[in-house]
Short mmCIF file of C-alpha atoms and ligand atoms in Angstrom, two decimals:
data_model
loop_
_atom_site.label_atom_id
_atom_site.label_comp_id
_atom_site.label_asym_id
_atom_site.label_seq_id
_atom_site.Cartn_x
_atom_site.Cartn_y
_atom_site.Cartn_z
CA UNK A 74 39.87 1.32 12.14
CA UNK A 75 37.69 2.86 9.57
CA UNK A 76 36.32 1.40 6.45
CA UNK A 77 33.82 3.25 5.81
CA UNK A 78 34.29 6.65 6.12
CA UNK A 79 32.88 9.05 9.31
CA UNK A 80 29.19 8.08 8.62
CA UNK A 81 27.84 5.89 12.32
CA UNK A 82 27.70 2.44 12.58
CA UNK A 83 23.74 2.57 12.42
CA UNK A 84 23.52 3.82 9.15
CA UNK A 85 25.88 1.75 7.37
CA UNK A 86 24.42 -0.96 8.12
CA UNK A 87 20.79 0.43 7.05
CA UNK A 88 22.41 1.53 3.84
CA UNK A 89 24.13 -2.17 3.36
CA UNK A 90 20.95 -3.51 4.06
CA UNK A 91 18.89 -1.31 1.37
CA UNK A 92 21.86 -2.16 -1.10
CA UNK A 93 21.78 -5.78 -0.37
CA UNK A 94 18.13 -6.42 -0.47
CA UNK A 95 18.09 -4.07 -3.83
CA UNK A 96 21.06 -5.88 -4.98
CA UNK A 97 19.14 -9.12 -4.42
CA UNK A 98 16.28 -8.18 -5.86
CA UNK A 99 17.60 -7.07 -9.16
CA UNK A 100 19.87 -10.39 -9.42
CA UNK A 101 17.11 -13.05 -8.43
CA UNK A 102 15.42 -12.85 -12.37
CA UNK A 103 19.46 -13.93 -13.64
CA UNK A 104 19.62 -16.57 -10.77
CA UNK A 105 17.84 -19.56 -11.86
CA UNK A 106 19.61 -18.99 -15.76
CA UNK A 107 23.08 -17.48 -14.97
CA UNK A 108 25.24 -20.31 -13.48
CA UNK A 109 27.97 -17.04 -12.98
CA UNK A 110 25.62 -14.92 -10.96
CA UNK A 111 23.76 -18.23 -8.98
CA UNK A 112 27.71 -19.94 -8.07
CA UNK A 113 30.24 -17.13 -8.17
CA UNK A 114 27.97 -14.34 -7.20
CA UNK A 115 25.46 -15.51 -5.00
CA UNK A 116 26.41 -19.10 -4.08
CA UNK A 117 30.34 -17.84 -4.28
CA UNK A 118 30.91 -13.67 -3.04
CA UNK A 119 28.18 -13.26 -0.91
CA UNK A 120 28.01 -16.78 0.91
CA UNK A 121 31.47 -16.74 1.43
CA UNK A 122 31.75 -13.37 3.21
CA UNK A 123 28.21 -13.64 4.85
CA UNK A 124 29.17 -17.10 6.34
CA UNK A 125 32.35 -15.81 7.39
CA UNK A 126 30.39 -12.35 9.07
CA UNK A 127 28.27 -14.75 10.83
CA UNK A 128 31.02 -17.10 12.04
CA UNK A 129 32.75 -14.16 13.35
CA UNK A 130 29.74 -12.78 15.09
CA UNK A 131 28.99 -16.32 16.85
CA UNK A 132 32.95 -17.18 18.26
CA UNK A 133 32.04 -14.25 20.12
CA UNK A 134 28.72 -15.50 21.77
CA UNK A 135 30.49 -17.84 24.34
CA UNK A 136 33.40 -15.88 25.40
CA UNK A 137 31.33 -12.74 25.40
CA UNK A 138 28.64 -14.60 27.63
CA UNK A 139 30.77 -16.23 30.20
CA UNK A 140 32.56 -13.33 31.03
CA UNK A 141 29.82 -10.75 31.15
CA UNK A 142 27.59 -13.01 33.14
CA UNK A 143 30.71 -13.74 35.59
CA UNK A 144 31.29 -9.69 35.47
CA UNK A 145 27.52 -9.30 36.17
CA UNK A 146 27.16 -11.33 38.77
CA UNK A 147 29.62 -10.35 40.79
CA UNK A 148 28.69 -6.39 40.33
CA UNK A 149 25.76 -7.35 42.18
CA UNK A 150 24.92 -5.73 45.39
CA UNK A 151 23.60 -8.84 47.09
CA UNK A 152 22.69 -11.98 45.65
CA UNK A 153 19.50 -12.02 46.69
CA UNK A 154 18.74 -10.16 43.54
CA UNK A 155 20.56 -12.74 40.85
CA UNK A 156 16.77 -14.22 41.92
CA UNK A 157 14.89 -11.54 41.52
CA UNK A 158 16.30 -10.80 38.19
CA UNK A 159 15.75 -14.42 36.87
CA UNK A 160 12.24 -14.32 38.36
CA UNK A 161 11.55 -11.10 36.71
CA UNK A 162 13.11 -12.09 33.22
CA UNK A 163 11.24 -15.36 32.82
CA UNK A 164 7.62 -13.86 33.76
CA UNK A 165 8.22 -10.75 31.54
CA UNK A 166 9.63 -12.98 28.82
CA UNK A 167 6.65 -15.90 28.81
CA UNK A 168 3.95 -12.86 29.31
CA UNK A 169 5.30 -11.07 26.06
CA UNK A 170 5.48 -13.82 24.32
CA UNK A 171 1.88 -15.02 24.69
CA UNK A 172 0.30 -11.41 24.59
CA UNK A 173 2.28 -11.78 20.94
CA UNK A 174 0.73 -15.02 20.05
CA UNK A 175 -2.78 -13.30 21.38
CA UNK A 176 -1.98 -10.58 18.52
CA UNK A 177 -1.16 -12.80 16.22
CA UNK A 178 -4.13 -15.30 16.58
CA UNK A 179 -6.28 -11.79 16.69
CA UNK A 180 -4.80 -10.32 13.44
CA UNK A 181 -5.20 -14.04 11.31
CA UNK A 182 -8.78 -14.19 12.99
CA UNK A 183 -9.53 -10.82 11.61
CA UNK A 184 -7.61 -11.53 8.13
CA UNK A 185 -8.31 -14.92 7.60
CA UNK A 186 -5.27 -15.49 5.71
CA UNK A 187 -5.68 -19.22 4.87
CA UNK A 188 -8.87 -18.82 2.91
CA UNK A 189 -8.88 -18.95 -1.23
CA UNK A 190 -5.36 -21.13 -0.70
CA UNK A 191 -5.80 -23.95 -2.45
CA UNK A 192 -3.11 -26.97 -1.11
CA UNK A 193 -2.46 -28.42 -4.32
CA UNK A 194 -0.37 -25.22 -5.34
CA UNK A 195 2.48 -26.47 -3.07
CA UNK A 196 4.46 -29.36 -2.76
CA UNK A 197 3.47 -31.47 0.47
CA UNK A 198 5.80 -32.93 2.28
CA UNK A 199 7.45 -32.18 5.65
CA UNK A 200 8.29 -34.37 8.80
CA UNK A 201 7.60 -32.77 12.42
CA UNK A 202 9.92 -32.38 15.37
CA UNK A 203 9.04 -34.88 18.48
CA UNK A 204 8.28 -32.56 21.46
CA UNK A 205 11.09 -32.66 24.26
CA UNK A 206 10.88 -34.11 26.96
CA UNK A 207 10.45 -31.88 30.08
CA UNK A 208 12.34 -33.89 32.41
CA UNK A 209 15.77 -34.22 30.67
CA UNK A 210 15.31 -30.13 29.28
CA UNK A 211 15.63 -29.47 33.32
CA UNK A 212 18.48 -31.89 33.84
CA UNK A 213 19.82 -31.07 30.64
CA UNK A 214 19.89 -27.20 31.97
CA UNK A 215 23.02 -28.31 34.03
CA UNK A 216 25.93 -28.48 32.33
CA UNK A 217 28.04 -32.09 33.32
CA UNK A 218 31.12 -30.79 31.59
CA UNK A 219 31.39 -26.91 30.96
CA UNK A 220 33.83 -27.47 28.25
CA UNK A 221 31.89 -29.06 26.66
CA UNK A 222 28.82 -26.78 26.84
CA UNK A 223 30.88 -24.04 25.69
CA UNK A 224 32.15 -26.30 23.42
CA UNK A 225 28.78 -27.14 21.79
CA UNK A 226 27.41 -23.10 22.24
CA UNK A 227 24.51 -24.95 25.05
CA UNK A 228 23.52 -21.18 26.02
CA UNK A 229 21.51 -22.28 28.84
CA UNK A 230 24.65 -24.76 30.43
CA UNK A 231 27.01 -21.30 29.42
CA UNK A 232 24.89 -19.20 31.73
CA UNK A 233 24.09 -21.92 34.72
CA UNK A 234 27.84 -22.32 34.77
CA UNK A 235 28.84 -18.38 34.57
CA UNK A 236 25.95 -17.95 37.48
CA UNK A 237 27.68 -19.93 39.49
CA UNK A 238 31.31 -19.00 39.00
CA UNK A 239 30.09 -15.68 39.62
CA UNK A 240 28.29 -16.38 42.90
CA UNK A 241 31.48 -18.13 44.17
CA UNK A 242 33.72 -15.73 43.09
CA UNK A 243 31.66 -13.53 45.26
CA UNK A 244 31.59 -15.42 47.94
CA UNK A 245 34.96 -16.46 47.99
CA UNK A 246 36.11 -13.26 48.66
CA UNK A 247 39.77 -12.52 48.83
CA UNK A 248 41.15 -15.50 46.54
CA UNK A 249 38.45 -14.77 44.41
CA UNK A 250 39.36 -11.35 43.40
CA UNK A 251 42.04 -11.95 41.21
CA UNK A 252 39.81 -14.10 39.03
CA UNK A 253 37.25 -11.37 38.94
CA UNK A 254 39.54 -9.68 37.47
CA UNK A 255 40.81 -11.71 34.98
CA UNK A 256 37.39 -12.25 33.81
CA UNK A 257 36.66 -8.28 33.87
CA UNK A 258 39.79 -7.89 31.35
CA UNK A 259 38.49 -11.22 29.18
CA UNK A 260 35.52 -9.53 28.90
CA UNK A 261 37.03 -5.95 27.97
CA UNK A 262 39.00 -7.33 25.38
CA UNK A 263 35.73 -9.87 24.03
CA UNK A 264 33.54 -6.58 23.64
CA UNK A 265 36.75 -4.78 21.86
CA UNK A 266 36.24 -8.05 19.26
CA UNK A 267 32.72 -7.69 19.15
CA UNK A 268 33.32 -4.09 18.08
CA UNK A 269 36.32 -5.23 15.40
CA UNK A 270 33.84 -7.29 13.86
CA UNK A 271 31.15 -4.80 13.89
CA UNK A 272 33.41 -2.28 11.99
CA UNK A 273 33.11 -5.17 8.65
CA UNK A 274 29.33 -5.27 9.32
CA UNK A 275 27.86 -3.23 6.43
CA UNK A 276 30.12 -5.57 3.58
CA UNK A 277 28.37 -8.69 6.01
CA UNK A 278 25.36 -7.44 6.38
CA UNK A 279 25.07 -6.41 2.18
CA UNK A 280 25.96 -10.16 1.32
CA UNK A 281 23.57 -11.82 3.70
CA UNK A 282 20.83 -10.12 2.70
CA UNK A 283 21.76 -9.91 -0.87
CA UNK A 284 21.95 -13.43 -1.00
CA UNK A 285 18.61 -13.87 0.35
CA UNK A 286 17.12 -11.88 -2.07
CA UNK A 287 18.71 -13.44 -5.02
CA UNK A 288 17.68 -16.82 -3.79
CA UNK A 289 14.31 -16.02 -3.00
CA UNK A 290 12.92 -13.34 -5.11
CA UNK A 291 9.89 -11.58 -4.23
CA UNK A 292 7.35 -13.86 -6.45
CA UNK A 293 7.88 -16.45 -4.17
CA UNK A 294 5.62 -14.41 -1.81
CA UNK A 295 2.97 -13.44 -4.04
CA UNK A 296 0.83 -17.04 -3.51
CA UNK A 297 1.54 -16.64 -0.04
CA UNK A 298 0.90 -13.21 0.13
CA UNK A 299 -1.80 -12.98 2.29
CA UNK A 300 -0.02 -15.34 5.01
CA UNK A 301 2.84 -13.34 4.72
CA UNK A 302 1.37 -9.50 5.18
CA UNK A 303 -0.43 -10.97 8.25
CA UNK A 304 2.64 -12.39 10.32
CA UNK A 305 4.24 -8.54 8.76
CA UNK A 306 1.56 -7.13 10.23
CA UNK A 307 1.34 -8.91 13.67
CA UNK A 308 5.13 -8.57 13.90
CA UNK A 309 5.06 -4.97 13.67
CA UNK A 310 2.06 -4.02 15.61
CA UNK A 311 3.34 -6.07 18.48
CA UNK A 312 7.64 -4.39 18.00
CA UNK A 313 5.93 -1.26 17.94
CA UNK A 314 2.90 -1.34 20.32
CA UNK A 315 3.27 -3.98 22.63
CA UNK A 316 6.65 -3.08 23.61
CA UNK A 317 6.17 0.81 23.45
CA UNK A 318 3.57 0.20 25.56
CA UNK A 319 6.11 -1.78 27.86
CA UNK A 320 8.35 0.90 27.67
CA UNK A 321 6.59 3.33 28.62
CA UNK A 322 3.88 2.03 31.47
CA UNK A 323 7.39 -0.57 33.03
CA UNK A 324 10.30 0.94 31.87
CA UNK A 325 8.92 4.69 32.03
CA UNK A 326 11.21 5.67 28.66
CA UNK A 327 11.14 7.00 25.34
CA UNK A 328 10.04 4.54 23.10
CA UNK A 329 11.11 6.51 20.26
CA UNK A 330 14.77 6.46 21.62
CA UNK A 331 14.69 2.77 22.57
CA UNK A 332 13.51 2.14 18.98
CA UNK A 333 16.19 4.52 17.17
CA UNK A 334 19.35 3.18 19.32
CA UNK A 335 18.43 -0.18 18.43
CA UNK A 336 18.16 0.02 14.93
CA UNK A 337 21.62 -1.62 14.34
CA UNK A 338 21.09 -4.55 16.35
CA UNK A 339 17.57 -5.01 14.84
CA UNK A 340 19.01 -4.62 11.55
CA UNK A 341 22.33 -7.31 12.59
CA UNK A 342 19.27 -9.47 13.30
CA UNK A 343 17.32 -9.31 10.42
CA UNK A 344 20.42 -10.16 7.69
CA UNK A 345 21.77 -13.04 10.02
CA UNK A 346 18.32 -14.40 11.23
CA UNK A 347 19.56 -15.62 14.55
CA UNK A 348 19.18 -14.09 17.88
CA UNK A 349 22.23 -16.27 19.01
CA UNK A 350 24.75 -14.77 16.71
CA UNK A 351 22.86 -11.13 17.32
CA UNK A 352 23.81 -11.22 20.76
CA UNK A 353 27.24 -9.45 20.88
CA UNK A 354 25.39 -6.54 19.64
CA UNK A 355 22.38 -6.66 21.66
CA UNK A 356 24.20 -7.07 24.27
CA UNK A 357 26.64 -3.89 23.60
CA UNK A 358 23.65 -1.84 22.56
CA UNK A 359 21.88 -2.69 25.44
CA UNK A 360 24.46 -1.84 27.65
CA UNK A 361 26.43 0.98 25.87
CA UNK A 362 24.07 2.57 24.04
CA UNK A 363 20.66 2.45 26.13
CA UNK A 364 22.34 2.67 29.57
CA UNK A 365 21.37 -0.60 30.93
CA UNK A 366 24.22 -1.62 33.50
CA UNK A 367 26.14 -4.49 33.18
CA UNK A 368 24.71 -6.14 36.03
CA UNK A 369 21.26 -6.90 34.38
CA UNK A 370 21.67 -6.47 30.44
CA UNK A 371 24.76 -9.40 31.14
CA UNK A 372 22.16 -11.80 32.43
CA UNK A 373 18.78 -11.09 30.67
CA UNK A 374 19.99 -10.75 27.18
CA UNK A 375 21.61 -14.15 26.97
CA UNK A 376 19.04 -15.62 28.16
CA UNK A 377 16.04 -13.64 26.11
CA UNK A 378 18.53 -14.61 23.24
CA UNK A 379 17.74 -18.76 24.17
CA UNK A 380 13.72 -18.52 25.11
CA UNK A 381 12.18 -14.85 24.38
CA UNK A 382 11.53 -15.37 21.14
CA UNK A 383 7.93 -13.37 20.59
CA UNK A 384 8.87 -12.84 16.98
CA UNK A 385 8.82 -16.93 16.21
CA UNK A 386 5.69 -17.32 18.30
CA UNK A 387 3.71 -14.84 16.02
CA UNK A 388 4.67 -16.69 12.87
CA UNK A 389 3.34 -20.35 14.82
CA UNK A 390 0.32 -18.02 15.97
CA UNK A 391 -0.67 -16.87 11.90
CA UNK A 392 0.80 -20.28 10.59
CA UNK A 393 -1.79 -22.35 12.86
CA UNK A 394 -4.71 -20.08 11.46
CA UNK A 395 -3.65 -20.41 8.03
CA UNK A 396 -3.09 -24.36 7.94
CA UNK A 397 -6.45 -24.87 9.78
CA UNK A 398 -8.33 -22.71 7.20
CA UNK A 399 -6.25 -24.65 4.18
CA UNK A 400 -7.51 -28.19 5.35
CA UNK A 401 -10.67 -27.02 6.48
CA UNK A 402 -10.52 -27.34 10.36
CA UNK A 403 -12.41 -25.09 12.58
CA UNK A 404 -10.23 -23.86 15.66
CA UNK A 405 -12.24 -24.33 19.10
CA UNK A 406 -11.73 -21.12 21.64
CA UNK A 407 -10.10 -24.44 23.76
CA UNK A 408 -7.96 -25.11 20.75
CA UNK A 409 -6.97 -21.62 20.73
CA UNK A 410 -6.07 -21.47 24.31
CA UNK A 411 -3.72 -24.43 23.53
CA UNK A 412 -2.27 -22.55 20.78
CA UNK A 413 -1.47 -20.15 23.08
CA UNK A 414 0.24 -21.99 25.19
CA UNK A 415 2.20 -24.51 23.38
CA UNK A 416 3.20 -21.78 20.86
CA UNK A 417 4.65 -20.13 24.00
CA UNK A 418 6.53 -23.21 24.77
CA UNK A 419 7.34 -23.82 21.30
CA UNK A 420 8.91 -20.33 21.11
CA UNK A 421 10.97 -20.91 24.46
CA UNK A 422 12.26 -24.16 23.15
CA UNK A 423 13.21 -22.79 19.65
CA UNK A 424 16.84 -22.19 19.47
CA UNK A 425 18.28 -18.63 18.28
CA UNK A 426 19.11 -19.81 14.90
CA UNK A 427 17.67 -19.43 11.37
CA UNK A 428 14.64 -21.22 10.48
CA UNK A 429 13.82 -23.58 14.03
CA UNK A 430 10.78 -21.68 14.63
CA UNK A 431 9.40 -23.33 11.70
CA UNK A 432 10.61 -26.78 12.99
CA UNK A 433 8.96 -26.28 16.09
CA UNK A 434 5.59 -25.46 15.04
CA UNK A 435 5.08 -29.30 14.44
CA UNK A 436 4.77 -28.92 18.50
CA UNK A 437 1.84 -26.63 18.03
CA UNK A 438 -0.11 -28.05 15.39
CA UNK A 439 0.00 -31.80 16.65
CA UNK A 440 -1.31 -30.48 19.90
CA UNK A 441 -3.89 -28.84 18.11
CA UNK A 442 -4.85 -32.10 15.77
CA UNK A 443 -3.86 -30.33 13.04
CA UNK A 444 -1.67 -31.66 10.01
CA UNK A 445 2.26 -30.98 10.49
CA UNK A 446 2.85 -31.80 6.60
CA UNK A 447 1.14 -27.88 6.14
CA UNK A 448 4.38 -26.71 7.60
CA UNK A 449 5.31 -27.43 3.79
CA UNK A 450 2.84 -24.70 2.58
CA UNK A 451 4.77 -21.62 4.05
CA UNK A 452 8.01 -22.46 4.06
CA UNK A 453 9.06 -20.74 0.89
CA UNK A 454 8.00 -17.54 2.65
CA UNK A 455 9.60 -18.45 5.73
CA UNK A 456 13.48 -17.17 5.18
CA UNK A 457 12.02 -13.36 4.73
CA UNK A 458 9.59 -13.82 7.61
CA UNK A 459 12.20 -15.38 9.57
CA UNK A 460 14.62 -12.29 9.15
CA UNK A 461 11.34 -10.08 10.79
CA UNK A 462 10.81 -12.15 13.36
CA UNK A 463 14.22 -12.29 14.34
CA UNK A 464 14.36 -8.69 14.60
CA UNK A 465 11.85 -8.45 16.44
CA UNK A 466 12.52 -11.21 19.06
CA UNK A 467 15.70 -9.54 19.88
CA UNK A 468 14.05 -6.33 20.73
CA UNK A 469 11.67 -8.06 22.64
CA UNK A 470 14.69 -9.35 25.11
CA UNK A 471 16.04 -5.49 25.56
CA UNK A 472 12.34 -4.19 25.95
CA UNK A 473 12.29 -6.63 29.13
CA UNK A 474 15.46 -5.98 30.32
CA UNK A 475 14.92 -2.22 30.20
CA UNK A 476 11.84 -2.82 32.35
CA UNK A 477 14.16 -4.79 34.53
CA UNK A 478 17.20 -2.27 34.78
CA UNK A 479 14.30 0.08 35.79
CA UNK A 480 12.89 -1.93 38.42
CA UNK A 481 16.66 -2.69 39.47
CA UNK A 482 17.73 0.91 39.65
CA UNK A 483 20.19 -0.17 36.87
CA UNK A 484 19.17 2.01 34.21
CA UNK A 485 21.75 5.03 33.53
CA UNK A 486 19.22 8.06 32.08
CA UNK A 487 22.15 10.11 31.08
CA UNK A 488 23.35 7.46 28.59
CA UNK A 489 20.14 6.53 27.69
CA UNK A 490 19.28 9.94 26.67
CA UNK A 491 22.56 10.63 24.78
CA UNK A 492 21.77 10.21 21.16
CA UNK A 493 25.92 9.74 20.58
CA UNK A 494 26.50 7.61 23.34
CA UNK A 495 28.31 3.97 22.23
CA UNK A 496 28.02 5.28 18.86
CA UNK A 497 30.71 3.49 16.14
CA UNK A 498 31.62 6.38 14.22
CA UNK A 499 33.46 5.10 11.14
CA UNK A 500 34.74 1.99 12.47
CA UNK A 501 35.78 0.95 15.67
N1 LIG B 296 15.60 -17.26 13.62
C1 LIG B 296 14.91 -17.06 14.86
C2 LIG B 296 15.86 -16.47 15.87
O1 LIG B 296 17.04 -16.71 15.79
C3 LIG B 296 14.29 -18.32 15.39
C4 LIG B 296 13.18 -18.77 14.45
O2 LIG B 296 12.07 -18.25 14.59
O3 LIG B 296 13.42 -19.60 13.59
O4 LIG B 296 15.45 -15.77 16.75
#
């Protein structure tokens, strides 16, 4: 199936992306005044087909997951490791996330992005998220009815469940073997959808972030533009040194071809703006284009796609910074520590959708005494940032699991070294 012509995957989508922003940009003066280009253009063509891109892209998450995990699982060579792995994942995963929030807090220290913003400029009003409750998130990790997980997309309830299919499947041995197998085919046939619906990416891709652009236009960033250059900043200095840095002490590979066979997940998750509906691609980068086997990618992708989310905690890191400076609150080192930590939490308990990192910030500035209505300050920069960060947490959960299929002797070099290998060439 080729729509396209013979041009790869990767760089359609780039190109879409480059149209749609440019696109966007150049309709965004017309979109307040033109009530053609604001409800048949923007609000009509490109909602319509993005929506649609990113519905299609999410009916795959849940399949996709369940039967990869149950595939994964059972292509381990003793359990023992289904441990180690989730050990691994979670201490990589919180120890990224607050070396992030250590750049960011670093960079807004240095930058002091808050100062010269004056808070009657914006319009004040915005009502925080209670924090969870510990407890029930443990109970609530256990799914009481798996239909209805899957049902509701509960990622975490999706992957208890497939862990433990899996492990009995193994364990069950003969009886369980035709299942395995039924679940290998269901999750042939998913990854043969996810690549379908990659094959319409660039027209999805060129409306989402079209549409974006329109809506927003870039002067919403100039009172903000300090704010915003420093969560740019701190996003890209921690994509592109904390994790080559990863790559290459942990994972002992090329950063350079990590960083160039991701490129069309990064940019999948930077016009959709969820890591949730990103997954099918991570996932099929991860595994088909960087070499990661099954066994690993199936497990730590999903769930780096529900808590690794370094990108978000960055944006709570600056976003603290800046709100303290606006009201005039000094940050103890103690309250800084605490930022540290609750943005880490905050980040694991955002979900992989657009715009909850935002939400859960209240988290981090109520621990810090500090007011939650300044939330209202940066959200009008928050749908561009939110595209970054989104990018970048999703490169985050394959930096890890690299370092994990290393550590696992899962990693296939060969593949990883192929520049063509699990290329889309012109479709699917
Ligand atoms: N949009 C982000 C993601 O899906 C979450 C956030 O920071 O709002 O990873």
């Amino acid at each position: 199936m080729s729509i396209f012509g013979k041009h790869t995957l990767t760089t359609q989508v780039m190109v879409a992306m480059v149209a749609g922003a440019v696109t966007g940009i150049l309709l965004s003066p017309f979109h307040a005044e033109s009530a053609f280009v604001r409800d048949i253009v923007t609000g009509g063509l490109f909602h319509v087909i993005g929506g649609i891109f990113i519905a299609a892209l999410k009916m795959l998450v849940v399949p996709l997951v369940l039967a990869s995990l149950v595939v994964g699982v059972t292509g381990l060579s003793d359990l023992t490791s289904l441990g180690r792995i989730g050990v691994r994942a979670l201490v990589l995963y919180l120890f990224t996330t607050a070396v992030a929030l250590t750049i960011a807090l670093f960079v807004a220290g240095l930058v002091s992005p808050g100062e010269g913003f004056k808070v009657q400029d914006a319009d004040i009003s915005f009502t925080g998220t209670e924090p969870p409750d510990l407890r029930q998130v443990l109970i609530d990790m256990v799914p009481s009815n798996p239909f209805a997980a899957m049902a509701d997309g509960a990622m975490l309830q999706v992957i208890v469940f497939a862990l433990l299919l899996g492990v009995a499947i193994t364990l069950t041995g003969a009886p369980g073997k035709p299942v395995l197998e039924l679940f290998r085919n269901v999750n042939a046939v998913v990854m043969r959808m996810v690549e379908i619906v990659m094959a319409v990416a660039p027209v999805g891709v060129f409306c989402l972030v079209a549409k974006t652009f329109s809506a927003q236009g870039l002067d919403v960033i100039l009172p903000l533009a300090a704010y915003f250059l420093t969560v740019l900043a701190s996003l890209l200095l921690h994509a592109f040194c904390s994790y080559s840095v990863i790559l290459v002490l942990l994972a002992r590979v090329s950063p350079r071809i990590f960083f160039t066979k991701m490129r069309a997940a990064m940019t999948f998750a930077f016009s959709t703006a969820s890591s949730s509906a990103t997954m099918p691609i991570t996932l099929r980068s991860v595994e088909h284009r960087l070499g990661v086997d099954n066994s690993v990618a199936s497990f730590t992708i999903p769930l780096g796609a529900t808590i690794n989310m370094d990108g978000t905690a960055i944006m709570q890191g600056v976003a603290t910074v800046f709100i303290a400076a606006v009201y005039g609150i000094d940050l103890s080192t103690g309250d800084y520590l605490m930022v540290v930590l609750t943005g880490t939490l905050a980040s694991v308990g955002t979900a992989g959708v657009p715009g909850v990192g935002l939400i859960m910030l209240s988290m981090v500035l109520v621990q810090v005494g500090l007011p939650v209505e300044g939330i209202a300050l940066i959200i009008g920069v928050d749908r561009l940032l939110d595209m970054v960060r989104t990018a970048v947490n999703i490169t985050g959960d394959a930096a890890i699991t690299m370092v994990i299929a290393r550590a696992e002797n899962a990693l296939d070099e060969k593949r990883f070294r192929d520049p063509r290998a699990g290329t889309i060439v012109g479709g699917v």
